[in-house]
Amino acid sequence: MPSQVNSACEVACAEDLTYPPPPSLQGDAHVPDFNTYKDLYRKSIQNPQEFWMDVASEFYWKTPPSGKLFDYNFDLTKGKIFVEFMKGAKTNVCYNVLDRNVMEKNLGDKTAFFWEGNAPTDSSVISYGHLLKEVCKFANILRKLGVKKGDRVAIYLPMIPELVYAMLACARIGAIHSIVFAGFSSESLCERILDSQCAALITADGVFRGEKLINLKQIADEAMERCKEKAQLVVKNCIVVKHLNGRLNNQHKAKLQTAWNPDVDSWLDELMVEASEECEPEWMDAEDPLFILYTSGSTGKPKGVVHTVAGYLLYTALTFKYVFDYHDDDVYWSTADIGWITGHSYITYGPLANGATSVMFEGIPTYPHVGRFWEIIEKYKVTTFYTAPTAIRLLMKYGDQAIQKYDLNSLKILGTVGEPINSEAWLWYYNVIGNRRCPIVDTFWQTETGGHVLTPLPAATPLKPGSATFPFFGVVPAVLNEQGVELEGEAEGYLVFKQPWPSIMRTLYGNHDRYENTYFNKFPGFYVAGDGCRRDKDGYIWITGRIDDMLNVSGHLLSTAEVESALTEHPAVAEAAVVSRPHQVKGECIYCFVILKDGKKFTELITQELKKQVREKIGPIATPDFIQNAPGLPKTRSGKIMRRVLRQIARNEKDLGDVSTLADPNIVEVLFSQRCEAAA
Ligand code: WT7
């Protein structure tokens, strides 16, 4: 049953409504009102040196930062693009998020994570003290296996504590972690291992997602095999977490055969028994890489976004503190997976840097029932809840009864991330989940930005449903028109940033040219986000969505080229073009046009094969919703596919705009007449 709480009027006028911060939050908030935000913002821009040195003073430095903090060039016409922050200072991120909390702040007994398993009966509590010990042991294991500072380590793990141990162990010894979301296919994993030439791989025997058992070790084996075949890369060490122990019934046991190569594979628990709990951290330069995280690129080849030590630590720590107005007794929960940037910044590094207590959830929102999220909020008395619009839209469908059973009064602040939130979902989140008491921080950012760049502050910013509002400290956005002219006041155009903030990406791993071309080539002097935006009369920024060939499915970016190349690898396919189509829950879904080779017949079987193909090549998140048989594609005379036209066909929108450059205008009618109405 749909929600009864949002009145039709409220939904219709939502974008004109303003929601002031609740006075109850303002009393002891870090930024208690809008004027304080403006003052701090001004300081962060006018005197970044002092602003960031204040932040730095909270952390431990082997060699403290000194001299000029930022050095950078954003203008390709003047030379190479680079960003440096606190270069020459020395520290260690793991030391700062663990040892500093345990030794200096006495938080050894404080809970770092309430781990909640896929099954509601499966949970554990991890203190800061315990976390530090486990991380040190893991770090010693990696060192013993020969992993050194600067080596890349691939991590392919589900949402289990060992994922946090593994990433922080890398950070401790200066190895660069490259976490691959455990929903990616073996081919995607292989591609990422190869791109950054990983020395080791950390995975698990398997994991349950809902009732489904996923054999991660088998996928990891296939990926390693593929690495050998494709590029003679031999992964020397594969460390395997024994996660399924005690979680399998006999039927599962029969199905799950973990292949074992004793030269490469080792069980983590066996190595841990012998490992020492003491491990001297590697002291890193502020500008040494901390991790690589791959994100989709419009050419189809994923981009290895590189983040560095000090800027990333300071920025994720500060955004976590201010955007979620963090206080010591809060219980924070982000439902993201650590395999994405949200989990890196706002499950691991940001919360731990603040000594926060978080929930870490292995499962899915609908298992074993659709009230699971609300049950977990009640169980742990969550105060701060951060999720994606797609999850909100999904849970909204089940009506308000699924929620009324649970006590959600612990909640103080709600957040969203990943895609623009529609006003209906915003209002439902605000009215039903937050009971009109909790501000919603709609945080706009990217894998590339490392942390929130446009966001409300919960006690300071009057909210407008669907707007990411204003820049965070140190961030200077601008709106440009097609000619690159900066637009003032009310305007719509390209969202760009005029200067670096500490956690902006430094390069794409092994491909600095691509970094420069993708983000800095279009408008010299600006970082181009790839999103369009609108600034309203009150200065609020509204993200209008991607302006490149990217799809945003359930808050995850995919490139059309990536899906197209998976489709064209099928022997029957001659050509493919992929566009997005609006979807009630996922935000956008994938609509494919395929041209079959001569003599091939379009059948239900081919549709199913193509879907499977994409799932296997990329992963389940990329599964196409619609596959349309296309005798031809709308192309310009120079042969460029007019995706704009295909998007309109997928949406059944007849208004095509200017099609005078089409080589064969007739194809449009044909494609309209053969549209897919129902999902494949
Ligand atoms: C793209 C970045 C940042 C973590 C999750 C996604 C879209 C992200 C918002 C928001 C409107 C948003 C943008 C952005 N996006 N947050 N609050 N409002 N759009 O990380 O995979 O790097 O994707 O997600 O299009 O460019 P990502």
XYZ file of C-alpha atoms and ligand atoms in Angstrom:
707
model
C 0.000 0.000 0.000
C 1.436 3.368 -0.906
C 2.185 5.877 1.786
C -0.706 8.000 2.995
C 1.493 10.534 4.656
C 2.696 12.616 1.740
C -0.183 14.804 0.722
C -0.588 15.416 -2.983
C 0.013 19.114 -2.430
C 3.197 18.494 -0.498
C 4.579 16.372 -3.324
C 3.537 18.860 -5.986
C 5.082 21.870 -4.308
C 7.982 20.107 -2.600
C 10.644 21.910 -4.574
C 9.360 25.257 -3.378
C 9.159 24.248 0.267
C 11.900 24.941 2.759
C 12.467 22.834 5.852
C 14.322 24.677 8.628
C 16.741 22.758 10.864
C 15.073 21.405 14.021
C 15.869 23.602 17.063
C 16.416 20.420 19.112
C 19.577 19.726 17.101
C 20.896 23.250 17.176
C 21.740 23.375 20.879
C 24.937 21.388 20.810
C 25.574 21.144 17.064
C 29.071 21.742 15.673
C 27.570 24.213 13.213
C 24.421 25.451 14.945
C 23.044 27.889 12.375
C 23.410 29.128 8.833
C 25.473 32.180 9.750
C 28.038 29.999 11.471
C 28.197 27.874 8.327
C 28.790 30.975 6.237
C 31.530 32.251 8.561
C 33.344 28.938 8.614
C 32.950 28.574 4.861
C 34.416 32.012 4.295
C 37.357 31.183 6.534
C 37.965 27.892 4.711
C 38.215 29.733 1.390
C 39.996 32.904 2.493
C 42.420 31.280 4.845
C 42.706 27.599 3.917
C 46.107 27.414 5.566
C 44.735 28.179 9.013
C 41.518 26.253 8.446
C 43.229 22.978 7.516
C 46.034 23.348 10.065
C 43.337 23.460 12.756
C 41.913 20.215 11.421
C 45.385 18.668 11.164
C 46.120 19.480 14.808
C 43.644 16.777 15.869
C 45.777 14.092 14.250
C 49.112 12.437 14.873
C 52.016 13.404 12.612
C 55.419 11.771 12.542
C 56.507 14.911 10.679
C 53.947 17.699 11.085
C 52.754 19.664 8.055
C 54.529 22.964 7.555
C 54.867 25.645 4.913
C 52.373 26.046 2.110
C 49.640 23.408 2.341
C 48.251 23.346 -1.194
C 50.164 23.316 -4.429
C 48.248 22.646 -7.619
C 47.527 23.328 -11.258
C 43.989 22.963 -12.604
C 44.750 24.564 -15.971
C 45.901 22.246 -18.754
C 46.951 25.184 -20.929
C 49.565 25.980 -18.278
C 50.975 22.466 -17.963
C 50.451 19.189 -16.167
C 47.490 18.902 -13.805
C 48.478 18.118 -10.241
C 47.288 18.549 -6.667
C 49.489 18.328 -3.597
C 48.412 18.843 -0.021
C 50.746 18.866 2.981
C 53.494 17.268 0.915
C 56.476 16.454 3.083
C 54.395 15.807 6.206
C 54.494 12.225 7.446
C 51.771 10.194 9.073
C 49.879 6.920 8.893
C 46.135 6.714 8.374
C 45.709 3.428 10.234
C 47.590 4.834 13.234
C 45.291 7.841 13.259
C 42.033 5.932 13.065
C 43.056 3.196 15.547
C 46.147 3.676 17.737
C 45.338 7.345 18.319
C 41.841 6.421 19.490
C 42.989 3.540 21.672
C 46.152 5.058 23.169
C 45.552 8.796 23.206
C 41.779 8.930 23.578
C 41.287 5.866 25.675
C 38.617 4.442 23.404
C 39.929 0.854 23.493
C 36.663 -0.462 24.919
C 34.392 1.675 22.777
C 32.453 -0.138 20.059
C 33.791 0.592 16.605
C 31.335 -1.693 14.821
C 28.151 -3.491 15.576
C 28.416 -6.103 12.863
C 24.988 -7.357 11.766
C 25.033 -10.436 9.554
C 22.806 -11.412 6.688
C 20.805 -13.559 9.115
C 19.334 -11.581 12.017
C 20.719 -14.111 14.494
C 24.251 -13.470 13.300
C 26.013 -10.509 14.859
C 29.132 -9.411 16.714
C 30.564 -6.380 18.460
C 34.026 -5.063 17.620
C 35.739 -2.620 19.965
C 38.483 -0.200 18.948
C 40.952 -2.226 20.971
C 40.003 -5.462 19.244
C 40.032 -3.812 15.845
C 43.559 -2.520 16.425
C 44.799 -5.999 17.359
C 43.203 -7.711 14.395
C 44.517 -5.073 12.003
C 48.044 -5.369 13.390
C 47.971 -9.143 13.017
C 46.707 -8.873 9.467
C 49.343 -6.254 8.667
C 52.071 -8.553 9.977
C 50.729 -11.371 7.806
C 50.897 -9.202 4.713
C 54.433 -8.096 5.543
C 55.499 -11.695 6.087
C 54.122 -12.638 2.680
C 56.364 -9.976 1.189
C 53.818 -7.197 0.628
C 55.654 -3.866 0.832
C 54.914 -0.169 0.816
C 53.491 0.840 -2.564
C 52.400 -2.707 -3.550
C 48.793 -3.051 -4.669
C 46.502 -5.488 -2.875
C 43.145 -6.471 -4.339
C 40.388 -7.042 -1.799
C 37.286 -8.939 -2.900
C 35.252 -9.364 0.259
C 31.663 -9.038 1.423
C 30.566 -6.756 4.267
C 32.351 -8.573 7.069
C 34.750 -7.201 9.698
C 37.706 -8.799 7.891
C 37.152 -6.312 5.069
C 37.913 -3.455 7.450
C 40.856 -5.389 8.940
C 42.252 -5.968 5.451
C 41.993 -2.388 4.264
C 43.453 -0.922 7.428
C 46.223 -3.547 7.416
C 47.183 -2.287 3.957
C 47.061 1.311 5.143
C 49.261 0.384 8.096
C 52.083 -1.045 5.999
C 51.696 1.446 3.163
C 50.288 -1.051 0.676
C 47.678 0.403 -1.678
C 44.331 -1.343 -1.352
C 42.123 -1.817 -4.361
C 38.754 -3.003 -3.135
C 36.521 -4.621 -5.726
C 32.819 -4.780 -4.811
C 32.016 -8.458 -4.183
C 29.088 -8.300 -6.618
C 31.437 -7.829 -9.578
C 32.118 -10.719 -11.953
C 35.413 -12.610 -12.253
C 36.115 -10.733 -15.464
C 35.676 -7.343 -13.788
C 37.847 -8.499 -10.889
C 40.537 -9.718 -13.296
C 40.507 -6.452 -15.224
C 41.062 -4.498 -12.006
C 43.797 -6.822 -10.720
C 45.618 -6.493 -14.039
C 45.244 -2.748 -14.357
C 47.097 -2.107 -11.119
C 49.199 -5.306 -11.125
C 48.142 -6.476 -7.673
C 50.612 -8.504 -5.655
C 47.998 -10.240 -3.527
C 44.290 -10.929 -3.389
C 42.155 -11.153 -0.262
C 38.808 -12.893 -0.538
C 36.429 -15.187 1.364
C 35.081 -18.678 0.810
C 31.633 -17.256 0.195
C 28.757 -15.158 1.425
C 24.985 -15.234 1.669
C 22.995 -12.396 0.161
C 19.509 -13.062 1.381
C 19.045 -16.768 0.680
C 21.526 -16.847 -2.137
C 24.951 -18.353 -1.560
C 27.747 -16.737 -3.548
C 30.941 -18.681 -3.975
C 33.466 -15.876 -3.845
C 36.541 -18.097 -3.810
C 35.453 -19.695 -7.050
C 34.994 -16.283 -8.672
C 38.382 -15.213 -7.326
C 39.960 -18.379 -8.755
C 38.445 -17.676 -12.155
C 39.764 -14.133 -11.994
C 43.283 -15.295 -11.112
C 43.171 -17.893 -13.880
C 42.113 -15.213 -16.326
C 44.932 -12.922 -15.181
C 47.390 -15.665 -16.088
C 45.821 -16.331 -19.476
C 45.355 -12.726 -20.492
C 48.547 -11.162 -19.256
C 50.730 -13.807 -17.612
C 50.103 -12.112 -14.298
C 50.460 -14.563 -11.454
C 48.853 -13.441 -8.212
C 51.348 -14.803 -5.710
C 49.142 -14.853 -2.652
C 45.452 -15.347 -2.109
C 44.330 -14.990 1.491
C 40.918 -16.503 2.148
C 38.584 -15.595 5.005
C 36.689 -18.611 6.319
C 33.358 -16.880 6.615
C 30.880 -19.672 5.918
C 31.936 -21.870 8.821
C 28.839 -22.713 10.811
C 26.626 -20.828 8.407
C 26.033 -23.650 5.917
C 23.460 -26.432 5.939
C 24.224 -29.824 4.373
C 22.679 -28.921 1.086
C 24.960 -25.893 0.802
C 27.974 -27.902 1.874
C 27.420 -30.315 -0.977
C 27.297 -27.461 -3.465
C 30.229 -25.511 -2.163
C 33.533 -27.024 -3.171
C 36.379 -24.690 -2.463
C 39.248 -25.467 -4.822
C 42.619 -24.999 -3.157
C 46.032 -24.237 -4.572
C 48.463 -24.612 -1.648
C 51.157 -22.610 -3.461
C 48.944 -19.541 -3.540
C 46.006 -19.929 -1.161
C 46.063 -19.615 2.593
C 43.301 -19.428 5.187
C 43.368 -16.176 7.091
C 42.423 -17.750 10.431
C 45.414 -20.095 10.272
C 47.794 -17.226 9.603
C 46.220 -15.081 12.323
C 46.948 -17.617 15.068
C 50.672 -17.042 14.751
C 50.665 -13.339 13.967
C 51.877 -10.772 16.468
C 49.516 -8.107 17.754
C 52.151 -5.456 17.461
C 53.000 -3.859 14.185
C 54.966 -0.676 13.620
C 53.151 1.449 11.048
C 54.903 2.580 7.889
C 55.292 6.354 8.047
C 53.903 7.687 4.799
C 54.250 10.948 2.996
C 51.039 12.982 2.961
C 50.965 12.537 -0.820
C 51.670 8.799 -0.946
C 48.725 6.846 -2.372
C 46.342 5.351 0.193
C 44.095 3.398 -2.152
C 42.817 2.884 -5.662
C 39.110 2.513 -6.309
C 37.808 1.750 -9.775
C 34.850 3.627 -11.155
C 33.139 3.372 -14.528
C 34.483 5.527 -17.324
C 32.682 6.575 -20.465
C 35.077 4.620 -22.704
C 34.068 1.398 -20.982
C 37.428 0.765 -19.312
C 37.159 1.405 -15.572
C 39.223 4.230 -14.142
C 41.509 3.582 -11.161
C 40.854 6.638 -9.003
C 43.829 7.297 -6.703
C 43.450 8.913 -3.272
C 46.362 9.948 -1.089
C 47.075 9.766 2.626
C 46.675 13.105 4.405
C 44.096 14.937 2.290
C 41.758 11.970 2.276
C 42.089 11.387 6.040
C 41.447 15.010 6.964
C 38.596 15.536 4.560
C 36.656 12.348 5.329
C 37.151 12.958 9.058
C 35.899 16.534 8.849
C 32.927 15.872 6.572
C 31.847 12.981 8.779
C 31.966 15.208 11.862
C 30.065 18.132 10.356
C 27.696 16.585 7.823
C 26.422 14.002 10.301
C 26.977 16.376 13.241
C 28.762 13.551 14.996
C 28.707 13.320 18.790
C 30.384 10.722 21.002
C 27.288 8.740 21.907
C 25.866 8.572 18.386
C 25.272 5.284 16.618
C 25.818 5.791 12.937
C 24.739 3.499 10.117
C 25.581 3.737 6.453
C 23.912 0.992 4.425
C 26.506 1.307 1.642
C 28.927 -1.454 0.757
C 32.607 -0.788 1.457
C 33.210 -1.856 -2.138
C 32.044 1.627 -3.172
C 33.497 4.985 -2.199
C 30.664 5.654 0.270
C 31.810 2.687 2.310
C 35.497 3.649 2.116
C 34.865 7.218 3.283
C 31.827 6.848 5.512
C 32.006 3.352 6.971
C 35.731 2.945 7.441
C 37.864 6.080 7.377
C 35.564 8.991 8.333
C 33.744 7.325 11.252
C 36.864 5.637 12.663
C 38.846 8.876 12.451
C 36.200 10.357 14.758
C 36.154 7.388 17.136
C 32.539 6.755 16.150
C 30.357 3.698 16.663
C 28.876 2.325 13.444
C 26.630 -0.470 12.311
C 28.131 -2.638 9.578
C 25.489 -4.638 7.744
C 26.198 -7.679 5.617
C 22.686 -8.297 4.331
C 20.054 -6.818 2.058
C 17.075 -4.552 2.883
C 14.420 -7.177 2.188
C 15.767 -10.257 3.956
C 14.300 -11.993 5.840
C 11.567 -9.351 5.642
C 11.033 -5.856 4.257
C 11.323 -4.258 7.694
C 14.950 -5.311 8.173
C 16.400 -1.786 8.005
C 13.919 -0.501 10.580
C 14.487 -3.515 12.785
C 18.232 -2.796 12.779
C 17.677 0.889 13.595
C 15.582 -0.154 16.576
C 18.022 -2.889 17.662
C 21.085 -0.631 17.791
C 19.275 2.651 18.526
C 20.744 4.185 15.416
C 20.916 7.980 15.559
C 22.292 8.726 12.104
C 21.095 6.800 9.071
C 22.672 7.168 5.633
C 21.247 5.356 2.619
C 20.526 5.658 -1.108
C 17.395 6.997 -2.826
C 16.987 3.638 -4.566
C 16.677 1.872 -1.195
C 14.163 4.473 -0.037
C 12.043 4.008 -3.161
C 12.212 0.243 -2.780
C 11.083 0.266 0.850
C 8.451 2.928 0.237
C 6.612 0.448 -1.968
C 5.846 -1.797 0.978
C 3.823 0.887 2.698
C 4.020 2.419 6.137
C 2.824 -0.633 8.146
C 6.187 -2.344 7.740
C 7.653 0.589 9.658
C 5.099 1.333 12.345
C 6.066 -1.855 14.198
C 9.491 -0.410 15.001
C 10.650 2.270 17.340
C 12.610 4.742 15.240
C 12.772 7.453 17.884
C 16.530 7.138 18.247
C 16.978 8.736 14.812
C 18.287 12.299 14.705
C 19.743 12.744 11.237
C 19.017 11.103 7.892
C 21.192 11.174 4.798
C 21.134 10.201 1.147
C 23.754 9.723 -1.524
C 24.255 8.363 -5.010
C 21.700 10.060 -7.231
C 19.218 12.885 -7.221
C 16.328 12.135 -4.869
C 12.829 12.721 -6.190
C 10.543 14.772 -3.980
C 8.146 11.914 -3.294
C 10.917 9.725 -1.882
C 12.391 12.683 0.018
C 9.061 13.461 1.667
C 8.416 9.855 2.575
C 11.874 9.578 4.138
C 11.321 12.840 6.000
C 7.734 12.221 7.110
C 7.610 8.482 7.721
C 11.163 7.481 8.669
C 12.208 10.739 10.303
C 8.756 11.496 11.716
C 9.288 15.130 10.609
C 11.984 15.533 13.258
C 15.124 14.649 11.322
C 16.855 16.747 8.703
C 17.946 14.925 5.550
C 21.457 15.614 4.338
C 21.424 15.088 0.572
C 25.142 14.651 -0.032
C 26.465 15.129 -3.536
C 29.905 13.707 -4.228
C 31.785 11.183 -6.347
C 34.392 8.457 -6.146
C 36.687 11.156 -7.497
C 35.901 13.750 -4.833
C 36.697 11.377 -1.947
C 34.119 13.029 0.318
C 30.996 15.186 0.316
C 31.405 18.343 -1.766
C 27.857 19.735 -1.871
C 25.766 19.047 1.190
C 23.525 20.567 3.815
C 24.707 20.667 7.424
C 21.923 19.239 9.558
C 21.563 21.986 12.158
C 22.471 24.877 9.882
C 21.013 24.521 6.402
C 17.323 25.075 5.626
C 16.504 22.159 3.317
C 14.784 22.070 -0.040
C 13.743 18.524 -0.992
C 15.992 17.329 -3.828
C 18.700 19.953 -3.512
C 22.231 19.136 -2.340
C 22.215 22.805 -1.236
C 25.662 24.379 -0.682
C 29.383 23.569 -0.832
C 31.224 22.007 2.070
C 34.210 23.862 3.580
C 37.055 24.382 1.147
C 34.949 23.603 -1.921
C 34.280 26.221 -4.622
C 31.683 25.133 -7.177
C 30.709 27.069 -10.287
C 28.170 26.726 -13.080
C 29.476 27.043 -16.644
C 27.671 27.288 -19.951
C 28.670 25.294 -23.040
C 31.237 27.975 -23.950
C 32.867 27.682 -20.538
C 31.598 31.033 -19.321
C 30.908 31.137 -15.602
C 27.247 31.879 -14.892
C 26.233 33.930 -11.869
C 22.955 33.906 -9.958
C 20.087 31.743 -11.197
C 21.539 29.529 -13.877
C 21.748 26.046 -15.324
C 24.822 24.405 -16.824
C 27.890 22.279 -16.123
C 28.868 21.684 -12.510
C 32.582 22.408 -12.078
C 34.973 23.110 -9.210
C 37.466 25.946 -9.276
C 40.105 24.765 -6.827
C 41.137 21.578 -5.074
C 39.966 20.460 -1.641
C 42.120 17.982 0.315
C 40.487 14.732 -0.872
C 40.127 15.344 -4.586
C 41.600 12.440 -6.602
C 45.235 12.897 -7.611
C 45.424 10.774 -10.752
C 44.042 7.701 -12.486
C 46.304 4.782 -11.719
C 48.861 4.391 -14.495
C 47.050 6.828 -16.766
C 47.582 10.469 -15.892
C 46.659 11.532 -19.448
C 43.219 10.065 -19.053
C 42.848 11.915 -15.740
C 43.685 15.204 -17.425
C 41.456 14.553 -20.411
C 38.442 13.288 -18.514
C 38.256 15.956 -15.838
C 40.257 18.998 -16.933
C 40.241 19.183 -20.710
C 36.767 20.522 -21.407
C 37.089 23.753 -19.440
C 40.687 24.842 -18.700
C 41.073 25.797 -15.059
C 38.167 23.716 -13.750
C 37.523 20.189 -12.477
C 34.484 18.991 -14.454
C 32.245 16.708 -12.406
C 30.291 15.287 -15.359
C 26.956 16.366 -13.872
C 24.640 19.138 -14.884
C 23.221 21.454 -12.246
C 20.939 24.374 -11.629
C 21.379 27.164 -9.105
C 18.095 28.659 -7.946
C 17.325 32.206 -6.852
C 18.384 31.431 -3.291
C 21.728 29.993 -4.393
C 20.751 26.354 -3.782
C 22.381 23.871 -6.136
C 20.238 21.151 -7.722
C 21.990 18.273 -9.499
C 20.199 17.549 -12.758
C 22.048 14.307 -13.594
C 24.932 13.097 -15.740
C 25.758 14.898 -18.920
C 28.010 12.196 -20.329
C 27.306 8.649 -21.501
C 26.885 7.301 -18.022
C 23.984 5.429 -16.479
C 23.093 5.688 -12.811
C 21.493 2.395 -11.824
C 20.559 2.211 -8.144
C 23.111 4.876 -7.329
C 25.955 3.152 -9.188
C 27.526 4.592 -12.273
C 27.931 2.393 -15.319
C 29.062 3.473 -18.730
C 26.967 2.779 -21.793
C 30.161 1.691 -23.573
C 30.857 -0.934 -20.916
C 27.442 -2.552 -21.405
C 27.656 -2.216 -25.190
C 30.963 -4.016 -25.339
C 29.595 -6.845 -23.210
C 26.661 -7.168 -25.644
C 28.754 -7.101 -28.800
C 30.920 -9.910 -27.509
C 27.942 -12.192 -28.099
C 28.474 -14.037 -31.404
C 25.054 -13.061 -32.782
C 25.398 -9.326 -32.160
C 26.719 -6.941 -34.797
C 26.234 -3.678 -32.950
C 24.643 -2.423 -29.758
C 23.620 0.911 -28.283
C 22.635 1.363 -24.665
C 20.691 4.169 -23.016
C 19.011 4.754 -19.693
C 15.302 4.736 -19.045
C 13.652 5.985 -15.846
C 12.830 3.241 -13.347
C 10.594 3.472 -10.289
C 13.028 1.917 -7.862
C 16.443 1.919 -9.517
C 16.226 5.526 -10.673
C 17.510 4.534 -14.086
C 17.539 1.179 -15.774
C 19.278 -0.191 -18.862
C 17.604 -0.208 -22.264
C 19.573 -1.876 -25.073
C 19.190 -1.700 -28.833
C 20.923 -4.600 -30.571
C 21.532 -5.184 -34.240
C 21.987 -8.859 -34.961
C 24.374 -10.206 -37.556
C 22.936 -11.222 -40.927
C 21.012 -14.461 -40.747
C 20.608 -14.376 -36.931
C 17.105 -14.409 -35.545
C 16.023 -12.360 -32.535
C 14.487 -14.800 -30.054
C 13.645 -14.984 -26.380
C 16.664 -17.242 -26.025
C 18.988 -14.573 -27.398
C 17.484 -12.016 -25.019
C 18.187 -14.299 -22.093
C 21.692 -15.064 -23.336
C 22.471 -11.383 -23.703
C 21.276 -10.605 -20.198
C 23.397 -13.426 -18.850
C 26.359 -12.251 -20.870
C 26.240 -8.750 -19.378
C 25.757 -10.149 -15.888
C 28.764 -12.404 -16.266
C 30.985 -9.785 -17.874
C 30.234 -6.927 -15.509
C 28.058 -8.114 -12.658
C 24.389 -8.357 -11.697
C 24.006 -4.585 -11.249
C 24.494 -4.161 -15.006
C 21.744 -6.597 -16.039
C 19.712 -5.018 -18.881
C 16.017 -4.451 -18.267
C 15.056 -4.056 -21.912
C 16.583 -5.500 -25.050
C 15.116 -4.309 -28.325
C 15.834 -5.873 -31.681
C 16.995 -3.039 -33.938
C 17.355 -3.277 -37.698
C 19.492 -0.126 -37.602
C 20.463 2.754 -35.324
C 19.914 6.488 -35.663
C 23.294 7.837 -36.703
C 24.634 11.110 -37.947
C 26.187 11.215 -41.384
C 29.574 10.938 -39.733
C 28.445 7.695 -38.099
C 27.953 8.841 -34.513
C 25.025 7.181 -32.748
C 22.469 9.776 -31.654
C 21.863 8.515 -28.155
C 19.557 11.420 -27.446
C 17.139 9.975 -30.010
C 17.482 6.465 -28.587
C 16.744 7.791 -25.110
C 13.500 9.288 -26.393
C 12.542 6.015 -28.085
C 13.240 4.068 -24.886
C 11.005 6.510 -22.992
C 8.374 6.610 -25.763
C 8.740 10.370 -25.966
C 7.936 11.624 -29.412
C 9.606 14.999 -29.035
C 12.974 14.358 -30.678
C 14.312 17.874 -31.087
C 16.596 18.562 -34.026
C 17.133 15.411 -36.107
C 18.335 17.113 -39.265
C 21.764 15.524 -38.969
C 20.349 11.976 -39.093
C 21.691 9.932 -41.991
C 18.481 7.861 -42.274
C 15.491 9.489 -40.546
C 13.227 6.504 -41.341
C 14.919 4.291 -38.791
C 13.381 6.329 -35.970
C 9.814 5.330 -36.877
C 10.825 1.689 -37.205
C 12.433 1.718 -33.783
C 9.417 3.422 -32.210
C 7.096 0.796 -33.675
C 9.200 -2.038 -32.234
C 9.735 -0.613 -28.739
C 9.897 -2.940 -25.752
C 7.020 -2.226 -23.413
C 7.681 -4.907 -20.868
C 11.011 -5.556 -19.212
C 12.999 -8.425 -20.709
C 27.823 10.318 -9.320
C 29.034 9.769 -8.646
C 29.366 9.430 -4.009
C 29.045 8.075 -3.661
C 28.107 7.347 -4.529
C 28.283 7.471 -6.012
C 25.669 10.974 -8.696
C 25.984 11.146 -6.200
C 24.377 12.490 -5.637
C 23.396 13.345 -5.042
C 22.567 13.768 -7.195
C 24.353 12.326 -7.038
C 26.293 12.035 -9.575
C 27.778 11.813 -9.372
N 25.362 11.474 -7.353
N 25.392 11.743 -5.156
N 23.335 13.545 -3.713
N 22.516 13.966 -5.868
N 23.442 12.965 -7.816
O 29.624 7.576 -6.415
O 29.715 6.037 -8.386
O 31.369 7.926 -8.107
O 28.959 8.374 -8.699
O 26.644 9.939 -8.613
O 25.934 11.793 -10.896
O 28.575 12.328 -10.413
P 29.982 7.427 -7.932
